[in-house]
């Protein structure tokens, strides 16, 4: 899953390095697939039904959030996701290389979009697939299913997971591509857990079943200057009140591997098959040790997902050392520039929780300190993805 680049606030940028993902037209490839356990740094009107991730109804005038979710009605966002080959081919490999998981099984595709994952499952021998999609893309999915002669195997249901009635009491497998920027932005994980608790048979499968959030630190002087310090002096005027705002919004962008100054630290692992809703809010400690003398301008978060129930472990990383995905990375600029020497560590905690007023937004609190030879800093910074 993904958010629309045309949305204004959380900060996808037009940095010149913006990456366009092109889809190879060959058979599915395996080059970006993790075949071993991912390590810390291995390579997120009538016919426009709105779906809020918490299942709430939308009434009255549309808010920007409404337009945001309505964006899934347009093919553009699906094109971007489908062309993200790291993402789509990993799901395809998981399904095609493990037909024993799918044979004669009933599958629920949570947030089916164009129906791509349902089609993969049907082709792999699933007995029946329920493809649930709340945006009007569901109408297209229905047509696509017909066009490809899978109408007897795939049933498209248009509506919110939280509101639809499934024709069956239980399903054997839940598959979904629910991940947002910074993993949990958009809060669609709630929808998957809701479906799991309502319909998944005991010992059923959730695909993917593991997601983890990681943190590292980067040198990013030029871009911090351009995006943050810019506000200190705009044509001779002090606009530093906007600097504060800019600093509090994580930036979704690609980071180059050579910018990484420290190790990459695993912050949190989620077992989607077992976790509770509350586990998506957490405080995790980190220790980022400098691998060279450098300056640190930002911390960078990214996620990995894996499918541990496959014959061989499969998954992908959205980290800066892996091939880029449409999730890019999430950059959290620091108030201070940290002058760090090799071997010194930035230590702290990161607290992540859905915003209380708007659960689609994510509040992030970063506490960090560096007690180094050239720099002593201790600070708390609050960020909001919205
Ligand atoms: N499975 C598709 C689409 C993934 S994007 C693919 O892999 O390409 C996630 C989709 O979930 C979007 O199309 C969005 O409209 C849908 N969605 C989000 N919340 C939902 C909910 N509560 N109920 C049903 N669909 C939902």
mmCIF file of C-alpha atoms and ligand atoms in Angstrom:
data_model
loop_
_atom_site.group_PDB
_atom_site.id
_atom_site.type_symbol
_atom_site.label_atom_id
_atom_site.label_comp_id
_atom_site.label_asym_id
_atom_site.label_seq_id
_atom_site.Cartn_x
_atom_site.Cartn_y
_atom_site.Cartn_z
ATOM 1 C CA UNK A 1 0.000 0.000 0.000
ATOM 2 C CA UNK A 2 1.104 3.517 -0.449
ATOM 3 C CA UNK A 3 0.036 7.088 -0.146
ATOM 4 C CA UNK A 4 -0.517 9.411 -3.000
ATOM 5 C CA UNK A 5 2.422 11.560 -3.959
ATOM 6 C CA UNK A 6 0.088 14.359 -4.879
ATOM 7 C CA UNK A 7 -0.901 14.745 -1.257
ATOM 8 C CA UNK A 8 0.633 17.838 0.053
ATOM 9 C CA UNK A 9 1.546 17.474 3.635
ATOM 10 C CA UNK A 10 3.769 14.553 4.542
ATOM 11 C CA UNK A 11 6.567 15.364 2.577
ATOM 12 C CA UNK A 12 7.372 13.301 -0.389
ATOM 13 C CA UNK A 13 9.702 15.611 -2.191
ATOM 14 C CA UNK A 14 10.869 16.426 -5.612
ATOM 15 C CA UNK A 15 14.445 15.824 -4.712
ATOM 16 C CA UNK A 16 16.270 15.400 -8.004
ATOM 17 C CA UNK A 17 17.125 11.809 -7.161
ATOM 18 C CA UNK A 18 13.437 10.869 -7.267
ATOM 19 C CA UNK A 19 13.300 7.342 -8.439
ATOM 20 C CA UNK A 20 10.854 5.959 -10.943
ATOM 21 C CA UNK A 21 10.386 2.262 -10.803
ATOM 22 C CA UNK A 22 10.000 0.540 -14.091
ATOM 23 C CA UNK A 23 8.496 -2.886 -14.325
ATOM 24 C CA UNK A 24 10.460 -5.461 -16.192
ATOM 25 C CA UNK A 25 8.207 -7.239 -18.625
ATOM 26 C CA UNK A 26 9.892 -10.578 -18.136
ATOM 27 C CA UNK A 27 8.804 -13.347 -15.839
ATOM 28 C CA UNK A 28 9.049 -12.585 -12.172
ATOM 29 C CA UNK A 29 12.588 -12.082 -10.992
ATOM 30 C CA UNK A 30 14.120 -13.147 -7.774
ATOM 31 C CA UNK A 31 17.034 -10.818 -7.388
ATOM 32 C CA UNK A 32 15.603 -8.664 -4.631
ATOM 33 C CA UNK A 33 14.166 -11.487 -2.667
ATOM 34 C CA UNK A 34 15.650 -12.208 0.705
ATOM 35 C CA UNK A 35 16.425 -15.881 0.816
ATOM 36 C CA UNK A 36 17.862 -15.747 4.312
ATOM 37 C CA UNK A 37 16.669 -14.198 7.518
ATOM 38 C CA UNK A 38 16.796 -10.446 6.942
ATOM 39 C CA UNK A 39 19.642 -9.022 8.959
ATOM 40 C CA UNK A 40 19.587 -5.567 10.490
ATOM 41 C CA UNK A 41 20.438 -4.012 7.168
ATOM 42 C CA UNK A 42 19.308 -6.544 4.617
ATOM 43 C CA UNK A 43 18.386 -5.991 1.541
ATOM 44 C CA UNK A 44 6.198 0.996 3.252
ATOM 45 C CA UNK A 45 -20.744 9.482 -4.488
ATOM 46 C CA UNK A 46 -22.126 6.007 -5.034
ATOM 47 C CA UNK A 47 -19.186 4.653 -6.740
ATOM 48 C CA UNK A 48 -16.490 6.326 -4.755
ATOM 49 C CA UNK A 49 -16.817 4.625 -1.423
ATOM 50 C CA UNK A 50 -14.518 6.162 1.142
ATOM 51 C CA UNK A 51 -12.637 3.960 3.461
ATOM 52 C CA UNK A 52 -11.011 5.224 6.566
ATOM 53 C CA UNK A 53 -8.591 2.761 8.062
ATOM 54 C CA UNK A 54 -10.383 2.703 11.362
ATOM 55 C CA UNK A 55 -13.557 1.724 9.523
ATOM 56 C CA UNK A 56 -15.282 4.973 10.412
ATOM 57 C CA UNK A 57 -17.864 6.353 8.043
ATOM 58 C CA UNK A 58 -17.294 9.605 6.256
ATOM 59 C CA UNK A 59 -20.152 11.976 6.013
ATOM 60 C CA UNK A 60 -20.723 15.542 4.956
ATOM 61 C CA UNK A 61 -18.066 17.448 3.082
ATOM 62 C CA UNK A 62 -14.910 15.695 2.074
ATOM 63 C CA UNK A 63 -11.784 16.442 4.073
ATOM 64 C CA UNK A 64 -8.278 16.082 2.695
ATOM 65 C CA UNK A 65 -8.180 12.679 4.362
ATOM 66 C CA UNK A 66 -11.209 11.669 2.330
ATOM 67 C CA UNK A 67 -9.529 12.664 -0.887
ATOM 68 C CA UNK A 68 -6.475 10.833 0.291
ATOM 69 C CA UNK A 69 -8.328 7.556 0.588
ATOM 70 C CA UNK A 70 -10.336 8.236 -2.522
ATOM 71 C CA UNK A 71 -7.028 8.329 -4.354
ATOM 72 C CA UNK A 72 -7.170 4.540 -4.405
ATOM 73 C CA UNK A 73 -10.068 4.903 -6.846
ATOM 74 C CA UNK A 74 -7.685 6.211 -9.489
ATOM 75 C CA UNK A 75 -5.493 3.826 -11.448
ATOM 76 C CA UNK A 76 -2.390 6.011 -11.009
ATOM 77 C CA UNK A 77 -1.653 4.908 -7.477
ATOM 78 C CA UNK A 78 -2.163 1.260 -8.442
ATOM 79 C CA UNK A 79 0.142 1.711 -11.405
ATOM 80 C CA UNK A 80 2.852 2.968 -9.058
ATOM 81 C CA UNK A 81 2.399 0.036 -6.695
ATOM 82 C CA UNK A 82 2.260 -2.578 -9.463
ATOM 83 C CA UNK A 83 5.400 -1.145 -11.060
ATOM 84 C CA UNK A 84 7.232 -1.379 -7.763
ATOM 85 C CA UNK A 85 8.807 -4.662 -8.780
ATOM 86 C CA UNK A 86 10.477 -5.278 -5.430
ATOM 87 C CA UNK A 87 7.042 -5.211 -3.822
ATOM 88 C CA UNK A 88 4.901 -6.956 -6.416
ATOM 89 C CA UNK A 89 7.390 -9.617 -7.476
ATOM 90 C CA UNK A 90 8.048 -10.586 -3.887
ATOM 91 C CA UNK A 91 4.322 -11.271 -3.403
ATOM 92 C CA UNK A 92 4.281 -13.114 -6.721
ATOM 93 C CA UNK A 93 7.258 -15.271 -5.727
ATOM 94 C CA UNK A 94 5.751 -16.009 -2.342
ATOM 95 C CA UNK A 95 2.586 -17.268 -4.010
ATOM 96 C CA UNK A 96 3.976 -19.012 -7.105
ATOM 97 C CA UNK A 97 6.869 -20.673 -5.307
ATOM 98 C CA UNK A 98 4.686 -22.003 -2.509
ATOM 99 C CA UNK A 99 1.591 -23.418 -4.203
ATOM 100 C CA UNK A 100 1.372 -26.013 -1.407
ATOM 101 C CA UNK A 101 0.274 -23.182 0.893
ATOM 102 C CA UNK A 102 -2.574 -22.167 -1.424
ATOM 103 C CA UNK A 103 -3.851 -25.390 -2.959
ATOM 104 C CA UNK A 104 -7.549 -25.824 -2.112
ATOM 105 C CA UNK A 105 -7.401 -23.004 0.442
ATOM 106 C CA UNK A 106 -9.865 -20.171 0.946
ATOM 107 C CA UNK A 107 -8.083 -16.826 0.784
ATOM 108 C CA UNK A 108 -9.109 -13.328 1.867
ATOM 109 C CA UNK A 109 -7.333 -10.475 0.064
ATOM 110 C CA UNK A 110 -7.599 -7.445 2.363
ATOM 111 C CA UNK A 111 -7.578 -4.272 0.255
ATOM 112 C CA UNK A 112 -7.413 -5.965 -3.143
ATOM 113 C CA UNK A 113 -6.940 -2.850 -5.318
ATOM 114 C CA UNK A 114 -6.735 -4.107 -8.906
ATOM 115 C CA UNK A 115 -6.999 -7.673 -7.589
ATOM 116 C CA UNK A 116 -3.405 -8.557 -8.412
ATOM 117 C CA UNK A 117 -2.751 -10.609 -5.265
ATOM 118 C CA UNK A 118 -6.065 -12.450 -5.690
ATOM 119 C CA UNK A 119 -5.119 -13.325 -9.273
ATOM 120 C CA UNK A 120 -1.745 -14.674 -8.108
ATOM 121 C CA UNK A 121 -3.506 -16.813 -5.483
ATOM 122 C CA UNK A 122 -6.114 -18.098 -7.920
ATOM 123 C CA UNK A 123 -3.393 -19.031 -10.385
ATOM 124 C CA UNK A 124 -1.510 -20.854 -7.635
ATOM 125 C CA UNK A 125 -4.500 -23.122 -7.024
ATOM 126 C CA UNK A 126 -6.543 -21.474 -4.252
ATOM 127 C CA UNK A 127 -10.027 -22.956 -3.917
ATOM 128 C CA UNK A 128 -11.640 -19.559 -3.560
ATOM 129 C CA UNK A 129 -10.436 -15.984 -3.100
ATOM 130 C CA UNK A 130 -12.472 -13.159 -1.597
ATOM 131 C CA UNK A 131 -11.063 -9.861 -2.859
ATOM 132 C CA UNK A 132 -12.288 -7.018 -0.649
ATOM 133 C CA UNK A 133 -11.714 -3.453 -1.814
ATOM 134 C CA UNK A 134 -13.423 -0.324 -0.556
ATOM 135 C CA UNK A 135 -12.522 2.143 -3.302
ATOM 136 C CA UNK A 136 -14.207 2.161 -6.677
ATOM 137 C CA UNK A 137 -11.174 0.273 -7.999
ATOM 138 C CA UNK A 138 -13.261 -2.723 -6.863
ATOM 139 C CA UNK A 139 -15.325 -2.321 -10.066
ATOM 140 C CA UNK A 140 -12.172 -2.607 -12.127
ATOM 141 C CA UNK A 141 -11.005 -5.603 -10.100
ATOM 142 C CA UNK A 142 -14.320 -7.283 -10.886
ATOM 143 C CA UNK A 143 -13.819 -6.654 -14.584
ATOM 144 C CA UNK A 144 -10.181 -7.767 -14.460
ATOM 145 C CA UNK A 145 -11.219 -11.016 -12.801
ATOM 146 C CA UNK A 146 -13.724 -11.609 -15.622
ATOM 147 C CA UNK A 147 -11.232 -10.659 -18.329
ATOM 148 C CA UNK A 148 -8.850 -13.276 -16.995
ATOM 149 C CA UNK A 149 -11.482 -15.988 -16.560
ATOM 150 C CA UNK A 150 -11.205 -16.295 -12.808
ATOM 151 C CA UNK A 151 -14.822 -15.412 -11.974
ATOM 152 C CA UNK A 152 -15.426 -18.908 -10.668
ATOM 153 C CA UNK A 153 -12.524 -18.625 -8.189
ATOM 154 C CA UNK A 154 -12.388 -14.937 -7.217
ATOM 155 C CA UNK A 155 -15.289 -13.032 -5.677
ATOM 156 C CA UNK A 156 -14.771 -9.272 -5.520
ATOM 157 C CA UNK A 157 -16.569 -7.592 -2.641
ATOM 158 C CA UNK A 158 -16.819 -3.826 -2.735
ATOM 159 C CA UNK A 159 -16.800 -2.298 0.727
ATOM 160 C CA UNK A 160 -14.814 -1.839 3.886
ATOM 161 C CA UNK A 161 -13.472 -4.907 5.590
ATOM 162 C CA UNK A 162 -15.035 -3.568 8.766
ATOM 163 C CA UNK A 163 -18.491 -3.480 7.159
ATOM 164 C CA UNK A 164 -18.782 -6.230 4.561
ATOM 165 C CA UNK A 165 -20.270 -9.637 5.088
ATOM 166 C CA UNK A 166 -18.173 -12.521 3.871
ATOM 167 C CA UNK A 167 -20.118 -15.427 2.355
ATOM 168 C CA UNK A 168 -18.003 -17.815 4.464
ATOM 169 C CA UNK A 169 -17.458 -17.995 8.219
ATOM 170 C CA UNK A 170 -13.729 -18.648 8.021
ATOM 171 C CA UNK A 171 -10.772 -18.295 5.695
ATOM 172 C CA UNK A 172 -7.490 -20.240 5.640
ATOM 173 C CA UNK A 173 -5.245 -17.414 4.489
ATOM 174 C CA UNK A 174 -5.271 -13.639 4.779
ATOM 175 C CA UNK A 175 -3.072 -11.844 2.296
ATOM 176 C CA UNK A 176 -2.642 -8.088 2.225
ATOM 177 C CA UNK A 177 -0.318 -5.331 1.156
ATOM 178 C CA UNK A 178 -1.137 -2.904 3.929
ATOM 179 C CA UNK A 179 2.226 -1.270 4.616
ATOM 180 C CA UNK A 180 2.415 2.509 4.556
ATOM 181 C CA UNK A 181 5.284 4.954 4.761
ATOM 182 C CA UNK A 182 7.191 4.406 7.993
ATOM 183 C CA UNK A 183 5.387 1.047 7.998
ATOM 184 C CA UNK A 184 2.397 2.162 10.035
ATOM 185 C CA UNK A 185 1.373 5.413 8.344
ATOM 186 C CA UNK A 186 -2.234 5.082 7.070
ATOM 187 C CA UNK A 187 -2.980 2.591 9.827
ATOM 188 C CA UNK A 188 -4.249 -0.146 7.533
ATOM 189 C CA UNK A 189 -2.637 -2.700 9.817
ATOM 190 C CA UNK A 190 -5.735 -2.286 12.008
ATOM 191 C CA UNK A 191 -7.883 -3.496 9.133
ATOM 192 C CA UNK A 192 -5.739 -6.606 8.657
ATOM 193 C CA UNK A 193 -5.837 -7.433 12.378
ATOM 194 C CA UNK A 194 -9.597 -6.905 12.366
ATOM 195 C CA UNK A 195 -9.986 -9.373 9.472
ATOM 196 C CA UNK A 196 -7.622 -11.833 11.152
ATOM 197 C CA UNK A 197 -9.571 -11.829 14.396
ATOM 198 C CA UNK A 198 -12.944 -12.104 12.653
ATOM 199 C CA UNK A 199 -12.371 -14.696 9.939
ATOM 200 C CA UNK A 200 -9.009 -16.455 10.096
ATOM 201 C CA UNK A 201 -9.234 -20.134 10.966
ATOM 202 C CA UNK A 202 -7.126 -21.327 13.906
ATOM 203 C CA UNK A 203 -3.579 -21.888 12.615
ATOM 204 C CA UNK A 204 -4.443 -19.987 9.439
ATOM 205 C CA UNK A 205 -1.809 -17.945 7.623
ATOM 206 C CA UNK A 206 -1.313 -14.202 7.508
ATOM 207 C CA UNK A 207 0.846 -13.065 4.583
ATOM 208 C CA UNK A 208 3.165 -11.337 5.212
ATOM 209 C CA UNK A 209 3.519 -12.368 8.833
ATOM 210 C CA UNK A 210 6.508 -10.340 9.933
ATOM 211 C CA UNK A 211 7.287 -6.648 9.665
ATOM 212 C CA UNK A 212 10.147 -4.808 11.283
ATOM 213 C CA UNK A 213 11.125 -1.179 11.666
ATOM 214 C CA UNK A 214 14.788 -0.113 11.528
ATOM 215 C CA UNK A 215 16.735 3.033 12.243
ATOM 216 C CA UNK A 216 20.042 4.448 11.056
ATOM 217 C CA UNK A 217 21.741 7.868 10.903
ATOM 218 C CA UNK A 218 22.870 9.881 7.884
ATOM 219 C CA UNK A 219 24.966 12.795 6.785
ATOM 220 C CA UNK A 220 22.628 15.088 4.830
ATOM 221 C CA UNK A 221 24.034 18.634 5.040
ATOM 222 C CA UNK A 222 22.918 19.859 1.615
ATOM 223 C CA UNK A 223 19.374 18.680 1.842
ATOM 224 C CA UNK A 224 18.882 19.776 5.457
ATOM 225 C CA UNK A 225 20.128 23.207 4.401
ATOM 226 C CA UNK A 226 17.674 23.240 1.495
ATOM 227 C CA UNK A 227 14.603 21.962 3.332
ATOM 228 C CA UNK A 228 15.105 23.120 6.933
ATOM 229 C CA UNK A 229 17.604 25.965 7.300
ATOM 230 C CA UNK A 230 16.137 27.660 4.212
ATOM 231 C CA UNK A 231 13.426 29.101 6.450
ATOM 232 C CA UNK A 232 15.923 31.046 8.586
ATOM 233 C CA UNK A 233 16.475 33.578 5.869
ATOM 234 C CA UNK A 234 14.006 33.874 3.019
ATOM 235 C CA UNK A 235 14.910 36.827 0.816
ATOM 236 C CA UNK A 236 16.297 38.479 3.936
ATOM 237 C CA UNK A 237 13.319 37.694 6.193
ATOM 238 C CA UNK A 238 13.215 35.430 9.237
ATOM 239 C CA UNK A 239 10.700 32.647 8.666
ATOM 240 C CA UNK A 240 12.153 30.326 11.271
ATOM 241 C CA UNK A 241 8.691 29.603 12.697
ATOM 242 C CA UNK A 242 8.163 27.510 9.562
ATOM 243 C CA UNK A 243 11.535 25.842 10.142
ATOM 244 C CA UNK A 244 10.073 24.376 13.335
ATOM 245 C CA UNK A 245 7.161 22.937 11.374
ATOM 246 C CA UNK A 246 9.408 21.600 8.629
ATOM 247 C CA UNK A 247 11.545 19.891 11.241
ATOM 248 C CA UNK A 248 8.524 18.171 12.755
ATOM 249 C CA UNK A 249 7.430 16.571 9.493
ATOM 250 C CA UNK A 250 9.295 13.432 8.542
ATOM 251 C CA UNK A 251 10.376 13.521 4.935
ATOM 252 C CA UNK A 252 9.715 10.546 2.694
ATOM 253 C CA UNK A 253 12.619 10.283 0.308
ATOM 254 C CA UNK A 254 15.381 8.032 -0.923
ATOM 255 C CA UNK A 255 18.644 8.130 0.939
ATOM 256 C CA UNK A 256 21.917 7.122 -0.659
ATOM 257 C CA UNK A 257 23.863 4.315 0.892
ATOM 258 C CA UNK A 258 27.003 6.449 1.117
ATOM 259 C CA UNK A 259 25.194 8.882 3.438
ATOM 260 C CA UNK A 260 24.871 6.255 6.165
ATOM 261 C CA UNK A 261 27.172 7.056 9.091
ATOM 262 C CA UNK A 262 26.245 4.407 11.679
ATOM 263 C CA UNK A 263 25.046 0.831 11.969
ATOM 264 C CA UNK A 264 21.390 0.063 11.301
ATOM 265 C CA UNK A 265 19.408 -0.832 14.380
ATOM 266 C CA UNK A 266 16.339 -3.019 14.551
ATOM 267 C CA UNK A 267 13.720 -1.051 16.492
ATOM 268 C CA UNK A 268 10.670 -3.279 16.503
ATOM 269 C CA UNK A 269 9.463 -6.546 15.037
ATOM 270 C CA UNK A 270 5.764 -7.253 14.624
ATOM 271 C CA UNK A 271 4.322 -10.719 14.204
ATOM 272 C CA UNK A 272 1.185 -9.934 12.210
ATOM 273 C CA UNK A 273 -0.276 -13.359 12.918
ATOM 274 C CA UNK A 274 -0.209 -12.846 16.687
ATOM 275 C CA UNK A 275 0.168 -9.200 17.591
ATOM 276 C CA UNK A 276 -2.531 -7.112 19.260
ATOM 277 C CA UNK A 277 -3.671 -3.752 17.962
ATOM 278 C CA UNK A 278 -1.847 -2.030 20.809
ATOM 279 C CA UNK A 279 1.491 -3.506 19.743
ATOM 280 C CA UNK A 280 1.620 -1.030 16.873
ATOM 281 C CA UNK A 281 2.304 1.654 19.516
ATOM 282 C CA UNK A 282 5.644 1.227 21.227
ATOM 283 C CA UNK A 283 8.788 2.745 22.676
ATOM 284 C CA UNK A 284 12.034 1.148 21.527
ATOM 285 C CA UNK A 285 15.623 1.910 22.550
ATOM 286 C CA UNK A 286 18.391 2.361 19.992
ATOM 287 C CA UNK A 287 22.146 2.676 19.884
ATOM 288 C CA UNK A 288 23.661 3.936 16.642
ATOM 289 C CA UNK A 289 27.439 3.562 16.572
ATOM 290 C CA UNK A 290 29.402 5.706 14.108
ATOM 291 C CA UNK A 291 31.369 3.748 11.539
ATOM 292 C CA UNK A 292 33.468 6.801 10.588
ATOM 293 C CA UNK A 293 34.100 10.392 11.667
ATOM 294 C CA UNK A 294 31.262 12.417 10.192
ATOM 295 C CA UNK A 295 28.313 14.719 10.839
ATOM 296 C CA UNK A 296 24.817 13.433 11.465
ATOM 297 C CA UNK A 297 21.895 15.530 10.243
ATOM 298 C CA UNK A 298 19.064 13.051 10.404
ATOM 299 C CA UNK A 299 17.902 9.659 11.519
ATOM 300 C CA UNK A 300 16.363 7.458 8.887
ATOM 301 C CA UNK A 301 13.676 4.852 9.439
ATOM 302 C CA UNK A 302 12.664 2.060 7.075
ATOM 303 C CA UNK A 303 10.963 -1.302 7.249
ATOM 304 C CA UNK A 304 11.389 -4.883 6.111
ATOM 305 C CA UNK A 305 8.637 -7.442 5.655
ATOM 306 C CA UNK A 306 8.945 -11.187 5.442
ATOM 307 C CA UNK A 307 6.891 -14.244 4.750
ATOM 308 C CA UNK A 308 8.291 -16.760 7.206
ATOM 309 C CA UNK A 309 5.868 -19.567 6.387
ATOM 310 C CA UNK A 310 7.221 -20.050 2.873
ATOM 311 C CA UNK A 311 9.337 -23.078 2.062
ATOM 312 C CA UNK A 312 12.273 -20.672 1.951
ATOM 313 C CA UNK A 313 12.040 -17.357 3.734
ATOM 314 C CA UNK A 314 11.069 -14.549 1.366
ATOM 315 C CA UNK A 315 10.705 -10.843 1.929
ATOM 316 C CA UNK A 316 12.027 -7.436 1.043
ATOM 317 C CA UNK A 317 13.617 -4.436 2.649
ATOM 318 C CA UNK A 318 12.841 -0.784 2.021
ATOM 319 C CA UNK A 319 16.201 0.231 3.495
ATOM 320 C CA UNK A 320 18.783 2.500 1.835
ATOM 321 C CA UNK A 321 21.087 -0.455 1.168
ATOM 322 C CA UNK A 322 18.440 -2.269 -0.847
ATOM 323 C CA UNK A 323 16.902 -1.594 -4.231
ATOM 324 C CA UNK A 324 14.544 1.375 -3.935
ATOM 325 C CA UNK A 325 10.820 0.867 -3.509
ATOM 326 C CA UNK A 326 7.956 3.346 -3.727
ATOM 327 C CA UNK A 327 8.052 3.564 0.087
ATOM 328 C CA UNK A 328 11.527 5.145 -0.097
ATOM 329 C CA UNK A 329 12.778 5.900 3.442
ATOM 330 C CA UNK A 330 11.530 8.195 6.192
ATOM 331 C CA UNK A 331 13.972 10.949 7.160
ATOM 332 C CA UNK A 332 13.749 12.630 10.576
ATOM 333 C CA UNK A 333 15.924 15.740 10.662
ATOM 334 C CA UNK A 334 17.643 16.567 13.932
ATOM 335 C CA UNK A 335 17.582 20.020 15.491
ATOM 336 C CA UNK A 336 21.372 19.915 15.957
ATOM 337 C CA UNK A 337 24.111 18.751 13.661
ATOM 338 C CA UNK A 338 25.909 15.975 15.538
ATOM 339 C CA UNK A 339 29.685 15.879 15.162
ATOM 340 C CA UNK A 340 30.439 12.234 15.746
ATOM 341 C CA UNK A 341 33.697 10.309 15.890
ATOM 342 C CA UNK A 342 34.078 6.712 14.808
ATOM 343 C CA UNK A 343 33.012 4.391 17.617
ATOM 344 C CA UNK A 344 30.881 6.961 19.425
ATOM 345 C CA UNK A 345 27.154 6.280 19.734
ATOM 346 C CA UNK A 346 23.899 8.185 19.507
ATOM 347 C CA UNK A 347 21.667 6.488 22.051
ATOM 348 C CA UNK A 348 18.005 7.042 22.742
ATOM 349 C CA UNK A 349 14.462 5.855 22.331
ATOM 350 C CA UNK A 350 11.807 6.200 19.677
ATOM 351 C CA UNK A 351 8.129 6.230 20.618
ATOM 352 C CA UNK A 352 5.602 5.533 17.871
ATOM 353 C CA UNK A 353 1.822 5.820 18.219
ATOM 354 C CA UNK A 354 -1.174 6.657 16.046
ATOM 355 C CA UNK A 355 -2.306 10.238 16.580
ATOM 356 C CA UNK A 356 -5.217 10.309 19.006
ATOM 357 C CA UNK A 357 -7.349 12.707 16.972
ATOM 358 C CA UNK A 358 -6.597 11.228 13.571
ATOM 359 C CA UNK A 359 -5.416 7.617 13.853
ATOM 360 C CA UNK A 360 -4.234 7.670 10.243
ATOM 361 C CA UNK A 361 -1.449 10.058 11.329
ATOM 362 C CA UNK A 362 1.547 8.857 13.300
ATOM 363 C CA UNK A 363 3.160 10.622 16.247
ATOM 364 C CA UNK A 364 6.842 9.949 16.711
ATOM 365 C CA UNK A 365 8.866 11.034 19.731
ATOM 366 C CA UNK A 366 12.624 10.833 19.475
ATOM 367 C CA UNK A 367 14.851 11.099 22.538
ATOM 368 C CA UNK A 368 18.540 11.019 21.772
ATOM 369 C CA UNK A 369 21.876 11.901 23.225
ATOM 370 C CA UNK A 370 25.480 11.918 22.138
ATOM 371 C CA UNK A 371 28.251 12.240 24.641
ATOM 372 C CA UNK A 372 31.184 12.522 22.291
ATOM 373 C CA UNK A 373 34.589 14.122 22.168
ATOM 374 C CA UNK A 374 33.481 16.971 19.919
ATOM 375 C CA UNK A 375 29.775 17.101 20.630
ATOM 376 C CA UNK A 376 27.520 16.641 23.659
ATOM 377 C CA UNK A 377 23.810 16.784 22.962
ATOM 378 C CA UNK A 378 20.701 15.532 24.676
ATOM 379 C CA UNK A 379 17.330 16.311 23.177
ATOM 380 C CA UNK A 380 13.717 15.279 22.642
ATOM 381 C CA UNK A 381 12.043 15.949 19.304
ATOM 382 C CA UNK A 382 8.459 15.324 18.275
ATOM 383 C CA UNK A 383 7.411 14.496 14.747
ATOM 384 C CA UNK A 384 4.095 13.896 13.081
ATOM 385 C CA UNK A 385 3.461 12.062 9.814
ATOM 386 C CA UNK A 386 0.335 13.537 8.285
HETATM 387 N N1 LIG B 1 -3.575 -5.420 -2.959
HETATM 388 C C1 LIG B 1 -3.352 -4.386 -3.948
HETATM 389 C C2 LIG B 1 -3.626 -2.982 -3.402
HETATM 390 C C3 LIG B 1 -2.819 -2.605 -2.167
HETATM 391 S S1 LIG B 1 -3.114 -0.922 -1.643
HETATM 392 C C4 LIG B 1 -1.945 -4.507 -4.476
HETATM 393 O O1 LIG B 1 -1.134 -5.177 -3.829
HETATM 394 O O2 LIG B 1 -1.628 -3.911 -5.508
HETATM 395 C C5 LIG B 1 -4.276 -1.123 -0.353
HETATM 396 C C6 LIG B 1 -5.719 -1.157 -0.824
HETATM 397 O O3 LIG B 1 -6.514 -1.388 0.332
HETATM 398 C C7 LIG B 1 -6.218 0.131 -1.438
HETATM 399 O O4 LIG B 1 -6.760 -0.138 -2.720
HETATM 400 C C8 LIG B 1 -7.290 0.631 -0.478
HETATM 401 O O5 LIG B 1 -8.408 1.252 -1.122
HETATM 402 C C9 LIG B 1 -7.719 -0.654 0.210
HETATM 403 N N2 LIG B 1 -8.237 -0.487 1.590
HETATM 404 C C10 LIG B 1 -7.731 0.304 2.577
HETATM 405 N N3 LIG B 1 -8.453 0.193 3.701
HETATM 406 C C11 LIG B 1 -9.444 -0.704 3.428
HETATM 407 C C12 LIG B 1 -10.542 -1.226 4.190
HETATM 408 N N4 LIG B 1 -10.730 -0.854 5.462
HETATM 409 N N5 LIG B 1 -11.380 -2.114 3.596
HETATM 410 C C13 LIG B 1 -11.183 -2.474 2.292
HETATM 411 N N6 LIG B 1 -10.182 -2.012 1.528
HETATM 412 C C14 LIG B 1 -9.320 -1.136 2.082
#
